[in-house]
Amino acid sequence: MSTAIEVIDVSKAFTIRHNRNNSLKSQVIGIFHKRFREERETLWALREVTFDIRPGEALGLIGRNGSGKSTLLKIIAGIYPPTSGEVRLSNPRVGTMIELGVGFHPELTGEENIYLGASIYGLNRKEIDKIYSEVVAFSELDNFMDMSVKNYSSGMQARLGFALAVNLDPDILLVDEVLAVGDESFQRKCMARMEQFRSAGKTIVFVSHSPDDVRRICDRACVLDFGSAVFLGKTDEAIDRYHALLLGNHS
Amino acid sequence: MRSVFRYRELIRNLVLKDLKLKYRDSTFGFLWSLANPILVISVYSFVFGHLIRVSVERFPYFLMIGILAWNFFAQSLMMSTGSVLDNGNLIRKVAVPMEVFPVATVLFNLAQYLLALIVLFPLAFIFFGVLPSWSWLAFFPILALHVLFTLGACFVVATATVFYRDVRHFTEILLMLLFWLTPIIYDIRSITPALQSVIYLNPISFFTLGYQNALYYNAFPSFQEGAVLTILAVLMIVMGYLPFVRLKTRFAEEV
């Protein structure tokens, strides 16, 4: 059986630096004065997470704040290297929608950002010319293309970002909690697009706090807690498990 | 490094972004980039040509060669202290080959350098009767090596700044020191041999001398001069690129 994404024993440690020393001076002082020394603490954001995703499957990642969902997404996207373990992708064409925007530059206009943003994914000019009108149409921002992105509302930024990400025609789409900012009609449009995506045999990893969205998009879901995958299976069961975790936290 | 070629569209867009942002909403646009070297050349010409009396013929033209080349190197280096950091919002969201950022920085400054040359050479012709000679062809290989050398230095600085923010300030001071240790506003032939050997400890001097030989003294570089420049460029690129490659996977977490 072929897999689109293989996550194998992935762990990720972050070094938390208390009174962070990013300057040479404070590091030198730290040698002599214990009080100024940087204290390092290792935080395991992910612990030996393993799962496979098949092509055409949508996997939801759910969990409480700080459970490691976004870190895992960034490792799959290749933004962070895992501390141990590895991620194998069947196809390198990955579209990411992580936080707002694809990394838009606030001073550039919408149009310039589409060109810059798409070239970040390795597209050349002709390819961008081809998708440009679709991106604009999907984002419904035709009248704002010559305006600096810094003047966009957060909803507009999310629309432009999502429009760009889906029109890059990636084989794997990683979506992190971006639908929360768009209005309802845009959210519906995004959901419809993702369903269309999935039926076209493409793979989605979807991070969300909204059980309804996860239920609608995902066949399976993985519940993360303190960096460990505590459950992997049917979406409904995963959501029940997640709710149980939330309740457990309150009691 | 192959990814640099694959991502040439991104590099182009990054260079265009910097050019656009630099001149957006300013009335005189690119002319500002010329104002700085022209003013510096004028002031130094007056101070060192008339007050202190450096005896170099066509002194402003001599200065122009050294200062434009220096500006290319120094401005690339200063800008590359932020070339990875300032693109943090990109690096944290998309997997992107980090090489493109220093490369774009150097290309941006190369564009500025070439534009300044294109504008100032006619001025040198008008005011000082400077005419082209065959030796000017040597400018292009020297420039190519200078670009490589600068890129290597930019890799060092870009990497180091991610981990130590002091590098920005340190680079600024180092550049100021190096400026005076480079034969830009004085002719190396006019100083004592003891001082000359100090100047030769500064690798940037060799590039400045190469430019001066080709464009000012109208002499082709000797084999040794060419070899020295090649060795310096290769050494710098290796010294800069190897640590960059080792550490670049950590950039997204550190910026």
Short mmCIF file of C-alpha atoms in Angstrom, two decimals:
data_model
loop_
_atom_site.label_atom_id
_atom_site.label_comp_id
_atom_site.label_asym_id
_atom_site.label_seq_id
_atom_site.Cartn_x
_atom_site.Cartn_y
_atom_site.Cartn_z
CA MET A 1 0.00 0.00 0.00
CA SER A 2 1.41 3.35 -0.95
CA THR A 3 1.70 6.16 1.51
CA ALA A 4 1.70 9.88 0.90
CA ILE A 5 3.27 10.86 4.19
CA GLU A 6 5.15 8.60 6.54
CA VAL A 7 5.90 9.99 9.95
CA ILE A 8 8.34 7.64 11.61
CA ASP A 9 9.21 7.95 15.28
CA VAL A 10 9.41 11.71 15.07
CA SER A 11 10.54 13.54 18.18
CA LYS A 12 11.29 17.20 18.50
CA ALA A 13 13.07 18.91 21.34
CA PHE A 14 13.13 22.64 21.73
CA THR A 15 15.60 24.34 23.95
CA ILE A 16 13.83 26.86 26.08
CA ARG A 17 16.24 29.54 27.10
CA HIS A 18 15.40 31.39 30.24
CA ASN A 19 16.92 34.85 30.16
CA ARG A 20 17.93 34.17 26.63
CA ASN A 21 21.46 35.18 25.68
CA ASN A 22 21.55 36.12 22.09
CA SER A 23 24.45 38.43 22.51
CA LEU A 24 28.09 37.66 23.01
CA LYS A 25 28.36 40.00 25.96
CA SER A 26 25.81 38.15 28.02
CA GLN A 27 27.43 34.82 27.13
CA VAL A 28 30.80 36.05 28.25
CA ILE A 29 29.36 37.46 31.46
CA GLY A 30 27.57 34.16 31.95
CA ILE A 31 30.92 32.39 32.19
CA PHE A 32 31.79 34.35 35.30
CA HIS A 33 28.46 35.11 36.90
CA LYS A 34 26.10 32.30 37.49
CA ARG A 35 23.19 34.68 37.89
CA PHE A 36 23.48 35.81 34.28
CA ARG A 37 24.02 32.39 32.90
CA GLU A 38 21.49 31.21 30.43
CA GLU A 39 19.36 28.43 31.81
CA ARG A 40 18.42 25.89 29.28
CA GLU A 41 15.55 23.57 29.59
CA THR A 42 14.64 20.96 27.06
CA LEU A 43 11.03 20.81 26.05
CA TRP A 44 9.90 17.78 24.11
CA ALA A 45 7.31 19.16 21.75
CA LEU A 46 6.88 15.78 20.07
CA ARG A 47 7.64 12.31 21.39
CA GLU A 48 8.01 9.40 19.00
CA VAL A 49 5.03 10.17 16.84
CA THR A 50 4.40 7.59 14.13
CA PHE A 51 1.68 7.40 11.52
CA ASP A 52 1.06 6.97 7.80
CA ILE A 53 -1.25 8.90 5.58
CA ARG A 54 -2.43 7.43 2.31
CA PRO A 55 -2.88 9.46 -0.84
CA GLY A 56 -6.34 10.94 -0.94
CA GLU A 57 -6.71 10.76 2.79
CA ALA A 58 -7.32 13.70 5.09
CA LEU A 59 -5.90 13.44 8.57
CA GLY A 60 -6.94 15.80 11.32
CA LEU A 61 -4.54 16.77 14.05
CA ILE A 62 -6.30 17.74 17.23
CA GLY A 63 -5.13 18.49 20.70
CA ARG A 64 -4.95 21.16 23.30
CA ASN A 65 -2.87 24.30 22.96
CA GLY A 66 0.80 23.43 23.04
CA SER A 67 0.24 19.75 22.34
CA GLY A 68 2.59 19.80 19.35
CA LYS A 69 0.17 20.03 16.41
CA SER A 70 1.81 22.99 14.71
CA THR A 71 5.30 21.67 15.38
CA LEU A 72 4.37 18.40 13.73
CA LEU A 73 2.96 20.23 10.74
CA LYS A 74 6.13 22.27 10.41
CA ILE A 75 8.25 19.14 10.55
CA ILE A 76 6.13 17.53 7.83
CA ALA A 77 6.51 20.73 5.80
CA GLY A 78 10.29 20.56 6.19
CA ILE A 79 10.52 23.85 8.05
CA TYR A 80 11.93 22.29 11.22
CA PRO A 81 14.25 19.30 11.20
CA PRO A 82 13.08 16.56 13.59
CA THR A 83 15.39 15.91 16.54
CA SER A 84 15.05 12.20 15.84
CA GLY A 85 12.99 10.09 13.52
CA GLU A 86 12.08 11.04 10.01
CA VAL A 87 9.32 12.13 7.69
CA ARG A 88 9.02 10.66 4.22
CA LEU A 89 6.91 12.31 1.58
CA SER A 90 5.89 10.53 -1.60
CA ASN A 91 5.73 13.83 -3.42
CA PRO A 92 7.69 16.96 -2.69
CA ARG A 93 4.98 19.30 -3.89
CA VAL A 94 3.65 20.45 -0.55
CA GLY A 95 1.39 23.44 -0.07
CA THR A 96 1.42 24.92 3.40
CA MET A 97 -1.01 27.23 5.05
CA ILE A 98 0.59 27.84 8.37
CA GLU A 99 -0.68 30.74 10.38
CA LEU A 100 -1.86 33.75 8.43
CA GLY A 101 -0.58 34.34 4.96
CA VAL A 102 2.08 32.28 3.27
CA GLY A 103 4.69 34.66 4.60
CA PHE A 104 3.39 37.79 3.03
CA HIS A 105 5.44 40.92 3.04
CA PRO A 106 3.31 43.71 4.53
CA GLU A 107 4.73 46.49 2.36
CA LEU A 108 4.16 44.72 -0.94
CA THR A 109 0.84 44.77 -2.75
CA GLY A 110 -1.44 41.76 -3.09
CA GLU A 111 -0.25 41.15 -6.62
CA GLU A 112 3.43 41.38 -5.71
CA ASN A 113 2.83 39.05 -2.79
CA ILE A 114 1.20 36.45 -5.02
CA TYR A 115 4.28 36.48 -7.26
CA LEU A 116 6.69 36.41 -4.35
CA GLY A 117 4.63 33.83 -2.47
CA ALA A 118 4.30 31.48 -5.42
CA SER A 119 7.98 31.73 -6.27
CA ILE A 120 8.76 30.64 -2.71
CA TYR A 121 7.29 27.30 -3.71
CA GLY A 122 9.63 27.16 -6.68
CA LEU A 123 7.19 28.21 -9.40
CA ASN A 124 8.56 30.15 -12.34
CA ARG A 125 7.01 33.24 -13.84
CA LYS A 126 4.99 31.51 -16.52
CA GLU A 127 3.49 29.10 -14.02
CA ILE A 128 2.56 32.00 -11.77
CA ASP A 129 1.04 33.96 -14.65
CA LYS A 130 -1.12 30.92 -15.30
CA ILE A 131 -2.54 30.61 -11.80
CA TYR A 132 -2.67 34.34 -11.03
CA SER A 133 -6.23 35.01 -12.16
CA GLU A 134 -7.50 31.92 -10.36
CA VAL A 135 -5.86 33.03 -7.14
CA VAL A 136 -7.43 36.46 -7.42
CA ALA A 137 -10.83 35.03 -8.30
CA PHE A 138 -10.78 32.56 -5.43
CA SER A 139 -9.73 35.19 -2.93
CA GLU A 140 -12.41 37.62 -4.19
CA LEU A 141 -9.94 40.43 -3.73
CA ASP A 142 -9.83 41.75 -7.31
CA ASN A 143 -10.15 45.34 -6.14
CA PHE A 144 -7.37 45.10 -3.60
CA MET A 145 -4.55 43.65 -5.67
CA ASP A 146 -2.68 46.97 -5.89
CA MET A 147 -3.00 47.68 -2.18
CA SER A 148 -0.28 46.94 0.37
CA VAL A 149 -1.01 43.80 2.32
CA LYS A 150 -0.42 45.70 5.56
CA ASN A 151 -3.76 47.40 4.91
CA TYR A 152 -5.58 44.09 4.51
CA SER A 153 -7.77 42.80 7.31
CA SER A 154 -6.73 39.48 8.81
CA GLY A 155 -9.62 37.83 6.98
CA MET A 156 -8.41 39.22 3.67
CA GLN A 157 -4.89 37.97 4.35
CA ALA A 158 -6.20 34.53 5.15
CA ARG A 159 -8.23 34.53 1.96
CA LEU A 160 -5.28 35.50 -0.17
CA GLY A 161 -3.08 32.94 1.57
CA PHE A 162 -5.55 30.12 1.21
CA ALA A 163 -6.30 31.06 -2.41
CA LEU A 164 -2.62 30.92 -3.20
CA ALA A 165 -1.99 27.66 -1.34
CA VAL A 166 -4.77 25.73 -3.06
CA ASN A 167 -4.00 27.10 -6.50
CA LEU A 168 -0.39 26.01 -6.29
CA ASP A 169 -1.93 22.63 -6.99
CA PRO A 170 0.09 20.80 -4.35
CA ASP A 171 -0.20 17.05 -3.88
CA ILE A 172 -0.06 17.47 -0.14
CA LEU A 173 -1.82 20.34 1.59
CA LEU A 174 -0.96 21.26 5.15
CA VAL A 175 -3.48 23.55 6.75
CA ASP A 176 -3.03 25.03 10.19
CA GLU A 177 -5.92 26.75 11.85
CA VAL A 178 -6.49 29.31 9.15
CA LEU A 179 -10.19 29.08 8.60
CA ALA A 180 -10.99 30.68 11.91
CA VAL A 181 -10.43 34.19 10.58
CA GLY A 182 -12.42 34.08 7.35
CA ASP A 183 -16.12 34.85 7.30
CA GLU A 184 -18.66 32.07 6.97
CA SER A 185 -19.05 32.21 3.23
CA PHE A 186 -15.30 32.02 2.74
CA GLN A 187 -15.01 29.19 5.24
CA ARG A 188 -17.61 27.27 3.28
CA LYS A 189 -15.69 27.90 0.09
CA CYS A 190 -12.48 26.64 1.67
CA MET A 191 -14.16 23.55 3.04
CA ALA A 192 -15.66 22.82 -0.37
CA ARG A 193 -12.27 23.27 -1.97
CA MET A 194 -10.62 20.92 0.47
CA GLU A 195 -13.26 18.26 -0.13
CA GLN A 196 -12.69 18.67 -3.84
CA PHE A 197 -9.00 18.34 -3.19
CA ARG A 198 -9.42 15.13 -1.33
CA SER A 199 -11.65 13.55 -3.93
CA ALA A 200 -8.95 14.36 -6.48
CA GLY A 201 -6.72 11.92 -4.60
CA LYS A 202 -4.64 14.50 -2.77
CA THR A 203 -3.58 14.42 0.80
CA ILE A 204 -4.51 16.86 3.52
CA VAL A 205 -3.21 17.31 7.02
CA PHE A 206 -5.58 19.58 8.84
CA VAL A 207 -5.04 21.23 12.20
CA SER A 208 -8.11 22.73 13.79
CA HIS A 209 -9.86 23.36 17.04
CA SER A 210 -13.24 23.07 15.44
CA PRO A 211 -14.62 19.52 15.76
CA ASP A 212 -17.19 20.23 13.05
CA ASP A 213 -14.54 21.20 10.52
CA VAL A 214 -12.41 18.20 11.35
CA ARG A 215 -15.42 15.89 11.09
CA ARG A 216 -16.28 17.31 7.71
CA ILE A 217 -12.85 17.10 6.14
CA CYS A 218 -11.08 14.22 7.83
CA ASP A 219 -11.43 10.48 7.61
CA ARG A 220 -9.09 9.92 10.46
CA ALA A 221 -7.70 12.07 13.18
CA CYS A 222 -4.76 11.95 15.51
CA VAL A 223 -5.01 13.31 19.04
CA LEU A 224 -1.81 14.80 20.37
CA ASP A 225 -1.23 15.44 24.03
CA PHE A 226 2.03 16.74 25.46
CA GLY A 227 3.71 15.79 22.20
CA SER A 228 2.59 12.18 22.13
CA ALA A 229 0.07 10.71 19.75
CA VAL A 230 -2.43 9.37 22.28
CA PHE A 231 -5.02 8.31 19.75
CA LEU A 232 -5.14 7.60 16.05
CA GLY A 233 -8.30 6.45 14.36
CA LYS A 234 -11.80 7.37 13.28
CA THR A 235 -12.51 11.07 13.47
CA ASP A 236 -15.55 10.75 15.75
CA GLU A 237 -13.70 8.64 18.25
CA ALA A 238 -10.73 11.00 18.11
CA ILE A 239 -12.96 13.96 18.88
CA ASP A 240 -14.52 12.10 21.82
CA ARG A 241 -11.04 11.36 23.08
CA TYR A 242 -10.04 14.98 22.69
CA HIS A 243 -13.11 16.12 24.61
CA ALA A 244 -12.28 13.63 27.34
CA LEU A 245 -8.81 15.16 27.58
CA LEU A 246 -10.30 18.62 27.86
CA LEU A 247 -12.69 17.47 30.61
CA GLY A 248 -9.92 15.68 32.42
CA ASN A 249 -8.04 18.93 32.45
CA HIS A 250 -10.90 20.72 34.17
CA SER A 251 -11.66 18.16 36.84
CA MET B 1 23.60 25.22 -4.34
CA ARG B 2 21.61 23.64 -7.17
CA SER B 3 18.44 24.79 -5.45
CA VAL B 4 19.60 28.35 -6.04
CA PHE B 5 19.12 27.80 -9.74
CA ARG B 6 15.78 26.08 -9.32
CA TYR B 7 14.60 29.00 -7.23
CA ARG B 8 15.86 31.72 -9.55
CA GLU B 9 12.36 33.15 -9.82
CA LEU B 10 12.27 33.54 -6.04
CA ILE B 11 15.68 35.19 -6.06
CA ARG B 12 14.52 37.54 -8.79
CA ASN B 13 11.43 38.41 -6.79
CA LEU B 14 13.44 38.96 -3.63
CA VAL B 15 15.79 41.33 -5.46
CA LEU B 16 12.84 43.14 -7.01
CA LYS B 17 11.17 43.32 -3.60
CA ASP B 18 14.22 45.04 -2.13
CA LEU B 19 14.50 47.42 -5.06
CA LYS B 20 10.81 48.27 -4.94
CA LEU B 21 10.73 48.73 -1.19
CA LYS B 22 13.81 50.89 -1.28
CA TYR B 23 12.46 53.33 -3.84
CA ARG B 24 8.71 53.08 -3.30
CA ASP B 25 7.07 56.40 -2.55
CA SER B 26 10.29 58.37 -2.98
CA THR B 27 10.27 61.02 -5.69
CA PHE B 28 13.88 60.66 -6.77
CA GLY B 29 13.98 56.89 -6.56
CA PHE B 30 17.23 55.41 -7.79
CA LEU B 31 18.94 58.81 -7.77
CA TRP B 32 19.28 58.42 -4.00
CA SER B 33 21.58 55.47 -4.56
CA LEU B 34 23.82 57.72 -6.61
CA ALA B 35 23.68 60.61 -4.16
CA ASN B 36 25.66 58.70 -1.55
CA PRO B 37 28.71 57.71 -3.66
CA ILE B 38 28.75 61.05 -5.47
CA LEU B 39 28.74 62.96 -2.21
CA VAL B 40 31.39 60.71 -0.67
CA ILE B 41 33.60 61.02 -3.75
CA SER B 42 33.17 64.82 -3.78
CA VAL B 43 33.94 65.23 -0.09
CA TYR B 44 36.98 62.94 -0.17
CA SER B 45 38.20 64.59 -3.36
CA PHE B 46 38.07 67.93 -1.67
CA VAL B 47 39.54 66.85 1.65
CA PHE B 48 42.26 64.55 0.35
CA GLY B 49 42.81 66.19 -3.02
CA HIS B 50 42.89 69.82 -1.92
CA LEU B 51 43.35 70.01 1.83
CA ILE B 52 45.68 67.09 2.50
CA ARG B 53 46.92 66.91 -1.10
CA VAL B 54 47.11 63.26 -2.02
CA SER B 55 49.08 63.32 -5.25
CA VAL B 56 47.02 61.08 -7.49
CA GLU B 57 46.05 62.34 -10.91
CA ARG B 58 42.37 62.46 -11.73
CA PHE B 59 41.82 61.75 -8.07
CA PRO B 60 37.98 61.72 -8.15
CA TYR B 61 38.07 59.01 -10.81
CA PHE B 62 40.55 57.02 -8.74
CA LEU B 63 38.23 57.38 -5.74
CA MET B 64 35.19 56.40 -7.76
CA ILE B 65 36.65 52.99 -8.64
CA GLY B 66 37.58 52.17 -5.07
CA ILE B 67 34.48 53.55 -3.41
CA LEU B 68 31.90 51.94 -5.67
CA ALA B 69 33.57 48.56 -5.27
CA TRP B 70 33.82 49.08 -1.54
CA ASN B 71 30.17 50.11 -1.29
CA PHE B 72 29.15 46.94 -3.08
CA PHE B 73 31.06 44.81 -0.59
CA ALA B 74 30.21 46.79 2.53
CA GLN B 75 26.53 47.26 1.76
CA SER B 76 26.12 43.59 0.85
CA LEU B 77 27.69 42.63 4.14
CA MET B 78 25.61 45.03 6.22
CA MET B 79 22.44 43.95 4.48
CA SER B 80 23.21 40.27 4.87
CA THR B 81 23.25 40.66 8.65
CA GLY B 82 19.50 40.81 8.19
CA SER B 83 19.05 38.70 5.08
CA VAL B 84 17.98 35.60 7.02
CA LEU B 85 16.57 37.33 10.10
CA ASP B 86 14.40 39.82 8.25
CA ASN B 87 12.81 37.07 6.23
CA GLY B 88 11.79 35.26 9.41
CA ASN B 89 8.11 35.47 8.58
CA LEU B 90 8.84 33.51 5.42
CA ILE B 91 11.27 31.02 6.87
CA ARG B 92 8.91 30.05 9.67
CA LYS B 93 6.09 29.21 7.31
CA VAL B 94 7.53 27.65 4.20
CA ALA B 95 10.40 25.26 3.62
CA VAL B 96 12.66 27.31 1.42
CA PRO B 97 16.34 26.89 0.51
CA MET B 98 18.06 29.40 2.79
CA GLU B 99 20.78 30.08 0.22
CA VAL B 100 18.43 32.29 -1.74
CA PHE B 101 18.50 35.05 0.87
CA PRO B 102 22.22 35.91 0.88
CA VAL B 103 22.31 35.37 -2.88
CA ALA B 104 19.45 37.83 -3.35
CA THR B 105 21.18 40.34 -1.08
CA VAL B 106 24.38 40.19 -3.09
CA LEU B 107 22.54 40.43 -6.41
CA PHE B 108 20.56 43.43 -5.18
CA ASN B 109 23.78 45.23 -4.30
CA LEU B 110 25.41 44.09 -7.52
CA ALA B 111 22.56 45.72 -9.43
CA GLN B 112 23.15 48.95 -7.53
CA TYR B 113 26.89 48.75 -8.16
CA LEU B 114 26.48 48.26 -11.89
CA LEU B 115 23.87 51.00 -12.20
CA ALA B 116 26.17 53.42 -10.38
CA LEU B 117 29.05 52.49 -12.72
CA ILE B 118 26.86 53.00 -15.77
CA VAL B 119 25.95 56.49 -14.61
CA LEU B 120 29.35 57.55 -13.26
CA PHE B 121 31.59 56.40 -16.11
CA PRO B 122 30.13 58.98 -18.52
CA LEU B 123 30.66 61.61 -15.82
CA ALA B 124 34.30 60.52 -15.51
CA PHE B 125 34.60 60.89 -19.27
CA ILE B 126 33.05 64.36 -19.27
CA PHE B 127 34.97 65.78 -16.33
CA PHE B 128 38.29 63.92 -16.45
CA GLY B 129 38.49 62.73 -20.04
CA VAL B 130 38.61 59.09 -18.98
CA LEU B 131 38.57 56.89 -22.08
CA PRO B 132 38.04 53.13 -22.16
CA SER B 133 40.97 50.82 -22.84
CA TRP B 134 41.24 47.09 -23.60
CA SER B 135 42.35 46.44 -20.06
CA TRP B 136 38.85 47.36 -18.96
CA LEU B 137 37.80 43.90 -20.10
CA ALA B 138 39.61 42.58 -17.04
CA PHE B 139 36.93 44.28 -14.99
CA PHE B 140 34.49 41.45 -15.66
CA PRO B 141 36.51 38.49 -14.31
CA ILE B 142 37.59 40.64 -11.36
CA LEU B 143 33.98 41.52 -10.69
CA ALA B 144 32.94 37.85 -10.91
CA LEU B 145 35.56 36.90 -8.31
CA HIS B 146 34.65 39.88 -6.17
CA VAL B 147 31.00 38.79 -6.22
CA LEU B 148 31.95 35.27 -5.11
CA PHE B 149 34.17 36.63 -2.37
CA THR B 150 31.40 38.94 -1.18
CA LEU B 151 28.85 36.13 -1.27
CA GLY B 152 31.14 34.00 0.89
CA ALA B 153 31.51 36.80 3.42
CA CYS B 154 27.73 37.31 3.38
CA PHE B 155 27.15 33.63 4.19
CA VAL B 156 29.39 34.03 7.24
CA VAL B 157 27.64 37.14 8.43
CA ALA B 158 24.10 35.92 7.71
CA THR B 159 24.72 32.68 9.61
CA ALA B 160 26.44 34.33 12.54
CA THR B 161 23.75 36.98 12.98
CA VAL B 162 21.05 34.34 13.39
CA PHE B 163 22.83 33.06 16.49
CA TYR B 164 24.47 36.23 17.77
CA ARG B 165 22.69 39.49 17.17
CA ASP B 166 25.90 41.37 18.02
CA VAL B 167 27.30 40.49 14.64
CA ARG B 168 25.42 43.40 13.11
CA HIS B 169 27.25 45.95 15.28
CA PHE B 170 30.53 44.13 15.02
CA THR B 171 30.31 44.08 11.22
CA GLU B 172 29.65 47.79 11.15
CA ILE B 173 32.78 48.55 13.14
CA LEU B 174 34.88 46.02 11.28
CA LEU B 175 33.89 47.55 7.97
CA MET B 176 34.86 51.00 9.15
CA LEU B 177 38.29 49.71 10.11
CA LEU B 178 38.70 47.75 6.88
CA PHE B 179 37.78 50.79 4.81
CA TRP B 180 40.93 52.57 5.96
CA LEU B 181 42.99 49.41 5.56
CA THR B 182 41.97 49.22 1.91
CA PRO B 183 43.80 51.41 -0.62
CA ILE B 184 40.68 53.31 -1.66
CA ILE B 185 41.52 56.92 -0.91
CA TYR B 186 45.28 56.54 -1.21
CA ASP B 187 47.49 54.89 -3.76
CA ILE B 188 49.28 51.82 -2.34
CA ARG B 189 52.43 52.92 -4.22
CA SER B 190 52.57 56.11 -2.16
CA ILE B 191 52.93 54.48 1.26
CA THR B 192 55.90 52.90 3.00
CA PRO B 193 56.64 49.20 2.43
CA ALA B 194 55.93 48.49 6.09
CA LEU B 195 52.47 49.99 5.76
CA GLN B 196 51.99 48.24 2.44
CA SER B 197 52.46 44.84 4.07
CA VAL B 198 49.72 45.74 6.55
CA ILE B 199 47.41 46.64 3.68
CA TYR B 200 48.16 43.32 2.02
CA LEU B 201 46.90 41.50 5.10
CA ASN B 202 43.47 42.75 4.18
CA PRO B 203 42.12 40.49 1.43
CA ILE B 204 39.76 43.17 0.15
CA SER B 205 42.79 45.25 -0.88
CA PHE B 206 43.58 42.79 -3.65
CA PHE B 207 40.20 43.33 -5.27
CA THR B 208 40.51 47.10 -5.02
CA LEU B 209 43.98 46.94 -6.56
CA GLY B 210 42.70 44.68 -9.31
CA TYR B 211 39.98 47.16 -10.20
CA GLN B 212 42.44 50.08 -10.07
CA ASN B 213 44.92 48.29 -12.32
CA ALA B 214 42.32 47.48 -14.91
CA LEU B 215 40.32 50.71 -14.89
CA TYR B 216 42.76 53.37 -13.69
CA TYR B 217 46.24 52.24 -14.71
CA ASN B 218 44.85 50.50 -17.80
CA ALA B 219 46.96 47.40 -17.14
CA PHE B 220 45.88 43.80 -17.49
CA PRO B 221 46.20 41.82 -14.26
CA SER B 222 49.22 39.52 -14.09
CA PHE B 223 48.84 35.79 -13.67
CA GLN B 224 49.77 36.05 -9.99
CA GLU B 225 47.18 38.75 -9.37
CA GLY B 226 44.51 36.66 -11.04
CA ALA B 227 45.56 33.60 -9.04
CA VAL B 228 45.44 35.49 -5.75
CA LEU B 229 41.94 36.80 -6.46
CA THR B 230 40.74 33.33 -7.46
CA ILE B 231 42.17 31.74 -4.32
CA LEU B 232 40.66 34.42 -2.10
CA ALA B 233 37.25 34.06 -3.73
CA VAL B 234 37.23 30.27 -3.48
CA LEU B 235 38.47 30.27 0.11
CA MET B 236 35.86 32.76 1.18
CA ILE B 237 32.99 30.96 -0.48
CA VAL B 238 34.05 27.65 1.11
CA MET B 239 34.57 29.22 4.53
CA GLY B 240 31.18 30.90 4.30
CA TYR B 241 29.11 28.21 2.69
CA LEU B 242 30.15 25.18 4.75
CA PRO B 243 29.00 26.54 8.13
CA PHE B 244 25.91 27.97 6.45
CA VAL B 245 24.91 24.53 5.17
CA ARG B 246 25.61 22.90 8.52
CA LEU B 247 23.52 25.39 10.45
CA LYS B 248 20.75 26.37 8.05
CA THR B 249 18.33 23.69 9.27
CA ARG B 250 18.23 25.49 12.59
CA PHE B 251 17.44 28.91 11.13
CA ALA B 252 13.64 28.48 11.26
CA GLU B 253 13.81 27.84 15.00
CA GLU B 254 16.24 30.63 15.77
CA VAL B 255 14.90 33.57 13.78
#
